[in-house]
Structures are given as C-alpha cells and as structure tokens.
mmCIF file of C-alpha atoms in Angstrom:
data_model
loop_
_atom_site.group_PDB
_atom_site.id
_atom_site.type_symbol
_atom_site.label_atom_id
_atom_site.label_comp_id
_atom_site.label_asym_id
_atom_site.label_seq_id
_atom_site.Cartn_x
_atom_site.Cartn_y
_atom_site.Cartn_z
ATOM 1 C CA UNK A 1469 4.535 -3.511 -9.897
ATOM 2 C CA UNK A 1470 4.054 -2.574 -6.304
ATOM 3 C CA UNK A 1471 5.202 -4.601 -3.426
ATOM 4 C CA UNK A 1472 0.962 -5.105 -3.304
ATOM 5 C CA UNK A 1473 0.754 -6.596 -6.611
ATOM 6 C CA UNK A 1474 4.097 -8.504 -6.133
ATOM 7 C CA UNK A 1475 2.371 -9.823 -2.927
ATOM 8 C CA UNK A 1476 -0.853 -10.497 -4.562
ATOM 9 C CA UNK A 1477 0.642 -12.054 -7.876
ATOM 10 C CA UNK A 1478 2.683 -14.681 -6.289
ATOM 11 C CA UNK A 1479 1.647 -18.422 -5.911
ATOM 12 C CA UNK A 1480 0.194 -18.615 -2.668
ATOM 13 C CA UNK A 1481 -2.362 -21.559 -1.083
ATOM 14 C CA UNK A 1482 -5.956 -20.373 -1.034
ATOM 15 C CA UNK A 1483 -7.016 -21.241 2.367
ATOM 16 C CA UNK A 1484 -9.632 -24.155 2.503
ATOM 17 C CA UNK A 1485 -12.763 -23.168 4.036
ATOM 18 C CA UNK A 1486 -13.422 -23.157 7.960
ATOM 19 C CA UNK A 1487 -17.251 -23.220 7.411
ATOM 20 C CA UNK A 1488 -18.663 -25.496 9.980
ATOM 21 C CA UNK A 1489 -16.510 -23.907 12.476
ATOM 22 C CA UNK A 1490 -18.054 -21.505 15.409
ATOM 23 C CA UNK A 1491 -15.956 -18.767 15.278
ATOM 24 C CA UNK A 1492 -16.574 -16.616 18.201
ATOM 25 C CA UNK A 1493 -20.042 -16.051 18.504
ATOM 26 C CA UNK A 1494 -20.294 -13.939 15.112
ATOM 27 C CA UNK A 1495 -23.614 -14.845 14.087
ATOM 28 C CA UNK A 1496 -25.038 -12.696 16.755
ATOM 29 C CA UNK A 1497 -22.520 -9.939 16.279
ATOM 30 C CA UNK A 1498 -24.090 -6.488 14.839
ATOM 31 C CA UNK A 1499 -22.312 -4.510 12.519
ATOM 32 C CA UNK A 1500 -23.137 -0.899 11.295
ATOM 33 C CA UNK A 1501 -25.054 -1.350 8.127
ATOM 34 C CA UNK A 1502 -25.919 1.938 6.498
ATOM 35 C CA UNK A 1503 -27.410 0.177 2.630
ATOM 36 C CA UNK A 1504 -28.154 -3.379 1.258
ATOM 37 C CA UNK A 1505 -29.189 -3.867 -2.183
ATOM 38 C CA UNK A 1506 -28.188 -5.509 -5.373
ATOM 39 C CA UNK A 1507 -26.118 -4.212 -7.663
ATOM 40 C CA UNK A 1508 -25.344 -4.958 -11.581
ATOM 41 C CA UNK A 1509 -21.632 -2.944 -11.239
ATOM 42 C CA UNK A 1510 -19.288 -3.565 -8.689
ATOM 43 C CA UNK A 1511 -18.520 -7.063 -9.704
ATOM 44 C CA UNK A 1512 -18.133 -7.642 -13.132
ATOM 45 C CA UNK A 1513 -20.550 -10.184 -14.730
ATOM 46 C CA UNK A 1514 -22.477 -10.556 -11.535
ATOM 47 C CA UNK A 1515 -25.722 -9.605 -9.813
ATOM 48 C CA UNK A 1516 -24.339 -8.809 -6.381
ATOM 49 C CA UNK A 1517 -25.769 -8.498 -3.124
ATOM 50 C CA UNK A 1518 -24.360 -5.529 -1.607
ATOM 51 C CA UNK A 1519 -23.443 -4.435 2.402
ATOM 52 C CA UNK A 1520 -22.359 -1.071 2.823
ATOM 53 C CA UNK A 1521 -20.814 -0.409 6.501
ATOM 54 C CA UNK A 1522 -20.758 2.780 8.257
ATOM 55 C CA UNK A 1523 -18.295 4.840 9.778
ATOM 56 C CA UNK A 1524 -15.634 4.549 7.086
ATOM 57 C CA UNK A 1525 -12.701 6.620 8.060
ATOM 58 C CA UNK A 1526 -11.064 6.992 4.739
ATOM 59 C CA UNK A 1527 -13.227 10.324 3.503
ATOM 60 C CA UNK A 1528 -11.930 10.259 0.299
ATOM 61 C CA UNK A 1529 -12.238 13.350 -2.087
ATOM 62 C CA UNK A 1530 -15.134 12.566 -4.285
ATOM 63 C CA UNK A 1531 -16.516 9.445 -2.624
ATOM 64 C CA UNK A 1532 -19.536 8.170 -3.752
ATOM 65 C CA UNK A 1533 -20.824 6.989 -0.376
ATOM 66 C CA UNK A 1534 -20.084 9.876 2.099
ATOM 67 C CA UNK A 1535 -22.869 8.578 4.000
ATOM 68 C CA UNK A 1536 -20.914 6.110 5.127
ATOM 69 C CA UNK A 1537 -18.781 8.528 7.114
ATOM 70 C CA UNK A 1538 -21.714 9.602 9.133
ATOM 71 C CA UNK A 1539 -21.522 7.958 12.597
ATOM 72 C CA UNK A 1540 -25.534 9.475 13.383
ATOM 73 C CA UNK A 1541 -26.276 6.470 10.957
ATOM 74 C CA UNK A 1542 -24.097 3.762 10.940
ATOM 75 C CA UNK A 1543 -25.508 2.287 14.963
ATOM 76 C CA UNK A 1544 -24.626 -1.535 14.679
ATOM 77 C CA UNK A 1545 -28.063 -2.756 13.457
ATOM 78 C CA UNK A 1546 -27.788 -6.090 11.591
ATOM 79 C CA UNK A 1547 -26.146 -9.622 12.620
ATOM 80 C CA UNK A 1548 -24.431 -11.647 10.696
ATOM 81 C CA UNK A 1549 -27.248 -14.152 10.602
ATOM 82 C CA UNK A 1550 -29.288 -11.624 9.226
ATOM 83 C CA UNK A 1551 -27.028 -10.756 6.722
ATOM 84 C CA UNK A 1552 -26.540 -13.982 5.650
ATOM 85 C CA UNK A 1553 -30.174 -14.956 5.526
ATOM 86 C CA UNK A 1554 -30.823 -11.622 3.089
ATOM 87 C CA UNK A 1555 -28.281 -12.722 0.912
ATOM 88 C CA UNK A 1556 -30.124 -16.615 0.978
ATOM 89 C CA UNK A 1557 -33.315 -14.291 -0.175
ATOM 90 C CA UNK A 1558 -31.303 -12.542 -2.919
ATOM 91 C CA UNK A 1559 -29.864 -15.359 -4.561
ATOM 92 C CA UNK A 1560 -33.362 -17.508 -4.641
ATOM 93 C CA UNK A 1561 -34.134 -14.413 -6.823
ATOM 94 C CA UNK A 1562 -30.968 -14.453 -8.981
ATOM 95 C CA UNK A 1563 -27.736 -12.971 -7.089
ATOM 96 C CA UNK A 1564 -24.599 -14.847 -7.587
ATOM 97 C CA UNK A 1565 -22.020 -13.073 -5.599
ATOM 98 C CA UNK A 1566 -21.455 -10.673 -2.302
ATOM 99 C CA UNK A 1567 -19.853 -7.500 -1.818
ATOM 100 C CA UNK A 1568 -19.298 -5.763 1.066
ATOM 101 C CA UNK A 1569 -17.801 -2.049 1.205
ATOM 102 C CA UNK A 1570 -16.807 0.513 3.725
ATOM 103 C CA UNK A 1571 -15.946 -1.892 6.471
ATOM 104 C CA UNK A 1572 -11.799 -2.266 6.511
ATOM 105 C CA UNK A 1573 -11.153 1.324 7.296
ATOM 106 C CA UNK A 1574 -14.057 1.656 10.236
ATOM 107 C CA UNK A 1575 -13.870 2.896 13.447
ATOM 108 C CA UNK A 1576 -16.768 0.668 15.119
ATOM 109 C CA UNK A 1577 -16.100 -2.802 13.506
ATOM 110 C CA UNK A 1578 -12.575 -4.634 14.439
ATOM 111 C CA UNK A 1579 -10.980 -6.534 11.456
ATOM 112 C CA UNK A 1580 -11.202 -9.333 12.811
ATOM 113 C CA UNK A 1581 -14.866 -8.770 13.519
ATOM 114 C CA UNK A 1582 -15.047 -8.314 9.344
ATOM 115 C CA UNK A 1583 -12.336 -11.309 8.690
ATOM 116 C CA UNK A 1584 -14.829 -13.242 10.647
ATOM 117 C CA UNK A 1585 -17.767 -11.703 8.167
ATOM 118 C CA UNK A 1586 -16.072 -12.310 5.237
ATOM 119 C CA UNK A 1587 -15.099 -16.314 6.692
ATOM 120 C CA UNK A 1588 -19.203 -16.998 7.374
ATOM 121 C CA UNK A 1589 -20.338 -15.795 3.776
ATOM 122 C CA UNK A 1590 -17.489 -16.937 1.819
ATOM 123 C CA UNK A 1591 -18.782 -20.753 2.925
ATOM 124 C CA UNK A 1592 -21.812 -20.543 0.976
ATOM 125 C CA UNK A 1593 -21.324 -17.278 -1.407
ATOM 126 C CA UNK A 1594 -18.478 -16.238 -3.801
ATOM 127 C CA UNK A 1595 -17.595 -12.635 -2.092
ATOM 128 C CA UNK A 1596 -15.668 -9.621 -2.748
ATOM 129 C CA UNK A 1597 -14.599 -6.834 -0.536
ATOM 130 C CA UNK A 1598 -13.778 -3.079 -1.680
ATOM 131 C CA UNK A 1599 -11.037 -1.481 1.018
ATOM 132 C CA UNK A 1600 -10.132 1.925 0.451
ATOM 133 C CA UNK A 1601 -6.405 1.761 0.806
ATOM 134 C CA UNK A 1602 -3.151 -0.472 -0.195
ATOM 135 C CA UNK A 1603 -2.966 -2.363 2.968
ATOM 136 C CA UNK A 1604 -4.941 -5.936 3.240
ATOM 137 C CA UNK A 1605 -3.660 -7.681 5.643
ATOM 138 C CA UNK A 1606 -4.478 -11.154 5.370
ATOM 139 C CA UNK A 1607 -7.040 -10.396 2.618
ATOM 140 C CA UNK A 1608 -5.334 -12.174 0.166
ATOM 141 C CA UNK A 1609 -5.495 -15.657 2.325
ATOM 142 C CA UNK A 1610 -8.873 -15.602 2.905
ATOM 143 C CA UNK A 1611 -11.604 -17.678 0.677
ATOM 144 C CA UNK A 1612 -12.895 -14.564 -0.884
ATOM 145 C CA UNK A 1613 -12.831 -14.386 -4.687
ATOM 146 C CA UNK A 1614 -12.562 -10.544 -5.114
ATOM 147 C CA UNK A 1615 -10.828 -7.064 -3.977
ATOM 148 C CA UNK A 1616 -10.823 -3.932 -4.904
ATOM 149 C CA UNK A 1617 -7.789 -2.076 -3.393
ATOM 150 C CA UNK A 1618 -6.556 1.599 -3.512
ATOM 151 C CA UNK A 1619 -8.081 4.672 -1.808
ATOM 152 C CA UNK A 1620 -10.077 6.963 -4.263
ATOM 153 C CA UNK A 1621 -8.115 9.859 -5.643
ATOM 154 C CA UNK A 1622 -10.562 12.081 -7.535
ATOM 155 C CA UNK A 1623 -7.437 13.313 -9.693
ATOM 156 C CA UNK A 1624 -6.946 9.680 -11.001
ATOM 157 C CA UNK A 1625 -10.588 8.602 -11.298
ATOM 158 C CA UNK A 1626 -12.121 5.339 -10.705
ATOM 159 C CA UNK A 1627 -11.336 1.821 -12.258
ATOM 160 C CA UNK A 1628 -12.515 2.540 -15.527
ATOM 161 C CA UNK A 1629 -10.168 5.455 -15.562
ATOM 162 C CA UNK A 1630 -6.645 4.636 -17.310
ATOM 163 C CA UNK A 1631 -4.920 6.808 -14.850
ATOM 164 C CA UNK A 1632 -6.267 4.912 -11.464
ATOM 165 C CA UNK A 1633 -4.597 4.001 -8.618
ATOM 166 C CA UNK A 1634 -7.385 1.374 -7.489
ATOM 167 C CA UNK A 1635 -6.881 -2.023 -8.721
ATOM 168 C CA UNK A 1636 -9.569 -5.102 -9.054
ATOM 169 C CA UNK A 1637 -8.101 -8.742 -8.148
ATOM 170 C CA UNK A 1638 -9.961 -11.843 -8.672
ATOM 171 C CA UNK A 1639 -8.945 -15.224 -7.768
ATOM 172 C CA UNK A 1640 -8.370 -17.830 -9.888
ATOM 173 C CA UNK A 1641 -8.601 -20.908 -8.061
ATOM 174 C CA UNK A 1642 -6.897 -23.058 -11.119
ATOM 175 C CA UNK A 1643 -3.874 -21.628 -10.447
ATOM 176 C CA UNK A 1644 -3.960 -20.047 -6.863
ATOM 177 C CA UNK A 1645 -3.287 -16.945 -7.596
ATOM 178 C CA UNK A 1646 -4.745 -13.522 -7.346
ATOM 179 C CA UNK A 1647 -5.095 -11.683 -10.816
ATOM 180 C CA UNK A 1648 -5.312 -8.012 -11.751
ATOM 181 C CA UNK A 1649 -8.454 -7.546 -13.527
ATOM 182 C CA UNK A 1650 -8.703 -3.935 -13.817
ATOM 183 C CA UNK A 1651 -8.093 -3.493 -17.237
ATOM 184 C CA UNK A 1652 -9.822 -6.305 -18.524
ATOM 185 C CA UNK A 1653 -13.032 -5.559 -16.873
ATOM 186 C CA UNK A 1654 -13.338 -2.008 -16.426
ATOM 187 C CA UNK A 1655 -11.196 -0.513 -19.111
ATOM 188 C CA UNK A 1656 -12.194 -2.205 -21.801
ATOM 189 C CA UNK A 1657 -11.984 0.296 -24.434
ATOM 190 C CA UNK A 1658 -8.496 1.629 -23.296
ATOM 191 C CA UNK A 1659 -5.687 1.088 -25.095
ATOM 192 C CA UNK A 1660 -2.037 -0.313 -23.621
ATOM 193 C CA UNK A 1661 0.255 2.343 -25.424
#
C-alpha cells in the first residue's frame, strides 16, 4: 500500500459541511472552463455534470483532453455561481453527481480557489474531482464523494487497465473512510490473480 493509500484509508473524520458560510467572494470568482456537459462514464453509476478546467500543467502523454493545456482558450469565463446554476439545471433533468477535471494542476486557478469551488458545490451536490498526480493535499478532508488520483501514464493505461497507476476513491460516510474502488468499478472482468 502506498503512502497515499495509507493516508486515504485511515479512519479520518470527514468534515462537516460549511454551507452558508461566505468564504471570500467565491461566487463571483471566474474559472477557465473549457468544456461542460453531461457524462455517463466518469463517475460510476452516475449521471454526472462535468466541468473541464483549462490550463492543466500535467501534459500527460496520451491525455484524452489535451485541449485543457491550451492557454489561448482557457481564459476565466464562468463564475462559481454560474457553475452552480448550470448544475441546478442539469439536476432538474436527471443528473445526480458533479465532477471537476483538469483543475488541480493548473497555472491560472489557485488550489485555494478550487477548494472553495468544491466546498460551494458540495453543499448541495455529490462531487468528485480528477487530479493528475498523487498529491492530494487537503482533498481527503473536504466534503467530496470521489477522488481520481494519479498522472495518466500511457504505458500503464487508464482506470480500466489492470496495470494502471491511477486510483478511484469513494468516501464511505458510514465508516468515515476512503475506499479504493478502482477494481470494483473499472476492472470488473479482471481477476486478482
């Protein structure tokens, strides 16, 4: 078990929600949203509203979203309030999760701004985030439901590959722990042999 997994798996108390607190003026802060929409594949068994945040600095070989690297198309263009309003619209149509991609390793968005976004969204919605490395900082202590960690390594494959270095964690609110769900959700046909 890696240090990352040990840190996630230990029994830590999930924070209580901080809804209703005004953390800076985050509702009017703009983020460089390159793409938004609905996906059926990023969070298992969920209809997810997704936001792709631009200026990603990972630049992984074989990345499925290289458009997130281009700073010409990733000027701040959507406020947190506009994002929340968009999620409300999509929830009325049947969405039941939110996933943020491309923002954790970003030149234009500070981690504190992203944390405020996650806090704002998680007050009303179940939220996941995809991060391009194993450094999660305070993410496991935020009121989010899912974390995908690990830089994409082309030779190891994505979450559906038995050799992947990436992990998909889900918070178990009953036991107050993070559980590695990579094999259960993404590698169902693979054996443990």
